[in-house]
Short mmCIF file of C-alpha atoms in Angstrom, two decimals:
data_model
loop_
_atom_site.label_atom_id
_atom_site.label_comp_id
_atom_site.label_asym_id
_atom_site.label_seq_id
_atom_site.Cartn_x
_atom_site.Cartn_y
_atom_site.Cartn_z
CA MET R 454 -0.05 0.09 -0.10
CA VAL R 455 2.54 2.71 0.72
CA VAL R 456 4.07 2.14 -2.70
CA ALA R 457 0.41 2.18 -4.37
CA VAL R 458 1.16 6.19 -2.32
CA ASP R 459 4.40 6.49 -2.76
CA ALA R 460 3.25 5.89 -7.22
CA CYS R 461 0.23 7.87 -7.32
CA ASP R 462 2.16 11.08 -5.40
CA GLU R 463 4.05 11.18 -8.22
CA CYS R 464 2.12 10.48 -10.85
CA PHE R 465 -0.13 13.83 -9.08
CA GLY R 466 2.41 16.24 -8.86
CA ALA R 467 3.32 15.40 -12.04
CA CYS R 468 -0.09 17.49 -13.23
CA HIS R 469 1.26 19.61 -11.00
CA GLY R 470 1.95 23.50 -13.12
CA LEU R 471 -1.31 22.03 -15.16
CA ILE R 472 -3.59 25.44 -15.53
CA THR R 473 -7.05 23.56 -14.46
CA THR R 474 -10.83 24.45 -14.44
CA PRO R 475 -12.26 24.29 -10.92
CA VAL R 476 -15.11 21.79 -12.35
CA ARG R 477 -15.51 17.72 -11.67
CA VAL R 478 -14.79 16.73 -15.21
CA PHE R 479 -11.75 18.41 -14.58
CA THR R 480 -8.07 17.06 -13.28
CA PRO R 481 -7.66 17.10 -10.29
CA LEU R 482 -11.01 16.89 -8.94
CA VAL R 483 -12.12 14.01 -11.14
CA LEU R 484 -8.98 12.24 -10.01
CA SER R 485 -10.30 12.78 -6.59
CA GLN R 486 -13.29 11.72 -8.29
CA ILE R 487 -11.43 7.30 -9.22
CA CYS R 488 -11.44 6.06 -5.50
CA ARG R 489 -10.66 6.12 -2.10
CA LEU R 490 -6.73 5.25 -2.61
CA TRP R 491 -6.44 7.99 -5.38
CA ARG R 492 -9.21 10.23 -3.95
CA GLN R 493 -6.78 10.31 0.09
CA CYS R 494 -3.58 11.03 -2.68
CA ALA R 495 -4.80 13.61 -4.35
CA HIS R 496 -5.71 15.75 -1.41
CA ALA R 497 -2.92 15.05 -0.04
CA THR R 498 -0.65 15.57 -3.03
CA ALA R 499 -1.23 19.96 -2.60
CA ARG R 500 1.08 20.76 -5.22
CA LEU R 501 -2.16 19.19 -7.21
CA TRP R 502 -4.01 21.79 -6.56
CA CYS R 503 -1.71 25.15 -7.16
CA SER R 504 -3.18 25.68 -10.30
CA VAL R 505 -7.03 27.62 -11.58
CA LEU R 506 -7.78 28.79 -14.45
CA ILE R 507 -11.90 31.14 -13.84
CA ARG R 508 -13.23 31.10 -17.82
CA GLN R 509 -16.73 32.56 -18.28
CA GLY R 510 -18.22 30.30 -20.83
CA PRO R 511 -20.78 32.49 -24.01
CA ASP R 512 -23.39 32.57 -22.51
CA PRO R 513 -26.12 30.31 -23.94
CA PRO R 514 -22.52 28.25 -25.57
CA ASP R 515 -23.24 28.09 -28.85
CA LEU R 516 -24.13 24.56 -29.01
CA SER R 517 -24.77 23.91 -32.72
CA LYS R 518 -20.84 24.14 -33.44
CA LYS R 519 -18.55 20.70 -32.51
CA ASP R 520 -17.31 20.69 -29.83
CA VAL R 521 -17.58 23.71 -28.10
CA ARG R 522 -16.57 23.61 -24.98
CA VAL R 523 -19.36 24.22 -22.57
CA TYR R 524 -18.55 26.17 -18.14
CA PRO R 525 -20.04 25.91 -15.12
CA ASN R 526 -21.51 29.27 -14.21
CA LEU R 527 -18.55 31.76 -12.10
CA LEU R 528 -20.07 30.71 -8.41
CA LEU R 529 -19.57 26.87 -9.83
CA GLN R 530 -16.45 27.62 -10.68
CA THR R 531 -16.22 30.14 -8.09
CA ALA R 532 -17.19 27.26 -5.26
CA PHE R 533 -14.27 25.25 -6.47
CA LEU R 534 -11.81 27.89 -6.71
CA ASN R 535 -12.13 27.81 -2.47
CA THR R 536 -11.38 24.21 -2.49
CA TYR R 537 -8.28 24.73 -4.82
CA VAL R 538 -6.54 27.08 -2.43
CA THR R 539 -7.87 24.99 0.75
CA ARG R 540 -6.35 22.13 -0.64
CA ALA R 541 -3.21 23.63 -1.88
CA ARG R 542 -2.68 24.45 1.98
CA ALA R 543 0.64 27.05 1.70
CA LEU R 544 1.89 26.51 -2.32
CA PRO R 545 1.78 29.97 -4.15
CA MET R 546 -0.51 29.67 -6.46
CA ASN R 547 -1.29 30.46 -10.26
CA LEU R 548 -4.85 31.33 -11.28
CA THR R 549 -5.96 32.94 -14.26
CA PHE R 550 -9.28 34.34 -14.92
CA GLN R 551 -11.18 34.74 -18.62
CA ILE R 552 -13.83 37.20 -18.43
CA HIS R 553 -15.24 38.81 -20.88
CA GLN R 554 -18.65 40.18 -19.34
CA SER R 555 -20.99 41.91 -16.43
CA SER R 556 -22.71 39.63 -14.55
CA ASP R 557 -25.22 38.97 -11.45
CA ASP R 558 -22.37 36.07 -11.07
CA VAL R 559 -19.33 38.84 -11.54
CA ASP R 560 -20.25 40.97 -9.03
CA ALA R 561 -20.94 38.31 -6.24
CA SER R 562 -17.74 36.33 -6.77
CA LEU R 563 -15.55 38.96 -7.23
CA ASP R 564 -14.62 38.77 -2.89
CA ILE R 565 -13.37 35.08 -3.24
CA TRP R 566 -11.55 36.28 -6.63
CA ARG R 567 -9.79 39.13 -4.12
CA SER R 568 -9.18 37.37 -1.08
CA SER R 569 -7.13 34.17 -4.09
CA MET R 570 -4.96 36.52 -5.08
CA SER R 571 -3.28 37.12 -2.05
CA ARG R 572 -1.70 33.57 -2.41
CA CYS R 573 -0.70 33.35 -5.75
CA GLN R 574 2.53 33.19 -7.26
CA SER R 575 1.13 33.73 -10.71
CA LEU R 576 -1.58 35.73 -11.53
CA TYR R 577 -2.99 37.02 -15.04
CA VAL R 578 -5.96 38.80 -15.73
CA ASN R 579 -7.86 38.70 -19.59
CA CYS R 580 -11.09 40.67 -18.86
CA PRO R 581 -12.45 44.76 -19.92
CA ASP R 582 -11.68 47.61 -17.60
CA THR R 583 -14.13 47.81 -16.19
CA ILE R 584 -14.29 44.75 -14.34
CA TRP R 585 -10.30 45.16 -13.99
CA ASP R 586 -12.09 48.93 -11.93
CA GLN R 587 -13.89 45.94 -9.45
CA LEU R 588 -11.40 43.70 -9.11
CA PHE R 589 -8.64 46.00 -7.83
CA TYR R 590 -10.39 49.39 -6.73
CA SER R 591 -8.95 49.34 -3.28
CA PRO R 592 -5.47 48.53 -2.64
CA ILE R 593 -4.43 44.91 -2.53
CA GLU R 594 -1.78 43.31 -1.12
CA LEU R 595 0.16 40.91 -3.13
CA PRO R 596 2.83 39.33 -1.47
CA LEU R 597 3.76 36.50 -2.88
CA LEU R 598 3.00 37.77 -6.92
CA GLU R 599 5.98 37.69 -9.00
CA LYS R 600 4.62 36.79 -12.32
CA LEU R 601 1.84 39.05 -14.02
CA GLY R 602 -0.05 39.27 -17.23
CA PHE R 603 -2.69 40.81 -18.28
CA ALA R 604 -5.13 41.30 -21.40
CA ILE R 605 -6.85 45.10 -21.30
CA TRP R 606 -9.73 46.41 -23.34
CA GLN R 607 -12.14 49.99 -23.12
CA ARG R 608 -15.04 49.38 -22.77
CA GLN R 609 -15.76 52.89 -21.95
CA ILE R 610 -16.59 56.17 -23.90
CA GLN R 611 -12.87 57.51 -22.20
CA THR R 612 -9.60 56.62 -23.07
CA PRO R 613 -7.94 55.80 -18.86
CA VAL R 614 -4.60 55.96 -18.37
CA LEU R 615 -4.88 52.28 -16.21
CA LEU R 616 -3.20 52.68 -13.49
CA LEU R 617 -1.72 49.55 -10.92
CA ASN R 618 -0.79 51.50 -7.74
CA SER R 619 -3.59 49.86 -6.02
CA LEU R 620 -1.13 46.46 -6.25
CA ALA R 621 0.72 45.72 -3.85
CA MET R 622 4.39 43.46 -5.57
CA PRO R 623 6.87 43.85 -3.84
CA LYS R 624 8.18 40.15 -5.19
CA LEU R 625 7.25 41.26 -8.88
CA LYS R 626 9.60 39.92 -11.90
CA GLN R 627 8.29 39.50 -14.66
CA LEU R 628 5.46 41.75 -16.24
CA GLU R 629 3.17 41.56 -19.46
CA ILE R 630 0.84 43.53 -21.19
CA ALA R 631 -1.45 43.62 -23.66
CA LEU R 632 -4.04 46.42 -23.71
CA TRP R 633 -6.75 47.60 -26.86
CA GLY R 634 -8.17 50.68 -26.56
CA VAL R 635 -5.59 52.46 -23.38
CA ASN R 636 -3.48 54.90 -24.47
CA ASP R 637 -0.62 55.25 -22.73
CA THR R 638 1.40 52.33 -21.04
CA PRO R 639 0.23 51.43 -16.60
CA ASP R 640 0.98 54.02 -14.41
CA GLY R 641 1.75 52.46 -10.47
CA VAL R 642 4.16 49.90 -11.57
CA ASP R 643 8.50 50.13 -10.47
CA TRP R 644 9.52 49.24 -13.78
CA SER R 645 13.17 48.71 -11.90
CA GLN R 646 12.43 45.39 -10.13
CA LEU R 647 11.58 43.23 -13.37
CA SER R 648 13.45 42.12 -15.26
CA THR R 649 10.85 40.40 -17.92
CA LEU R 650 8.96 43.31 -19.95
CA ALA R 651 6.48 43.21 -22.77
CA ILE R 652 3.72 45.91 -23.63
CA HIS R 653 2.20 44.96 -26.20
CA CYS R 654 -0.51 47.86 -26.86
CA TYR R 655 -3.70 48.28 -29.54
CA ILE R 656 -5.10 51.45 -30.48
#
């Protein structure tokens, strides 16, 4: 039995770094439903739960297309995000958010998303500027964050300068930016601390 547990741990550990949507049909939750031994191993392998993608699918999805992937609602994904954060224990998280429009589910999920970000070593956010403003309307501490990437597009009439002053990122080393309709580079970044920088602006 000890050998079996060790073997499971090695296999599950190989999944570390995979970005997965937190629903029952994706790793690692699916590994938890094979048998009792696998469930015990999966729950005990903290690194298996460190990488999560929160993705807002089309509403409603276009089921006429072949191979269309139907994503669960954001509230369900957010509930599972809490499970991931808990099972990752003290390990840093890698979170990706792909949100294309405001909704009641987005509004209801924002506080949990913000609290989860404090655990991030890597964070990527793809959203319109209105949702970015909702996410970072007040200061947020990101003490572990080493890599930040974001793709922001403008939906407001005005063309603002994107402000990052509300993000405290003392360990930030890598920054990747893609901007649509934002007419200047972000303000509030300590550029001297970066080892890698990529900026793509589309007007």
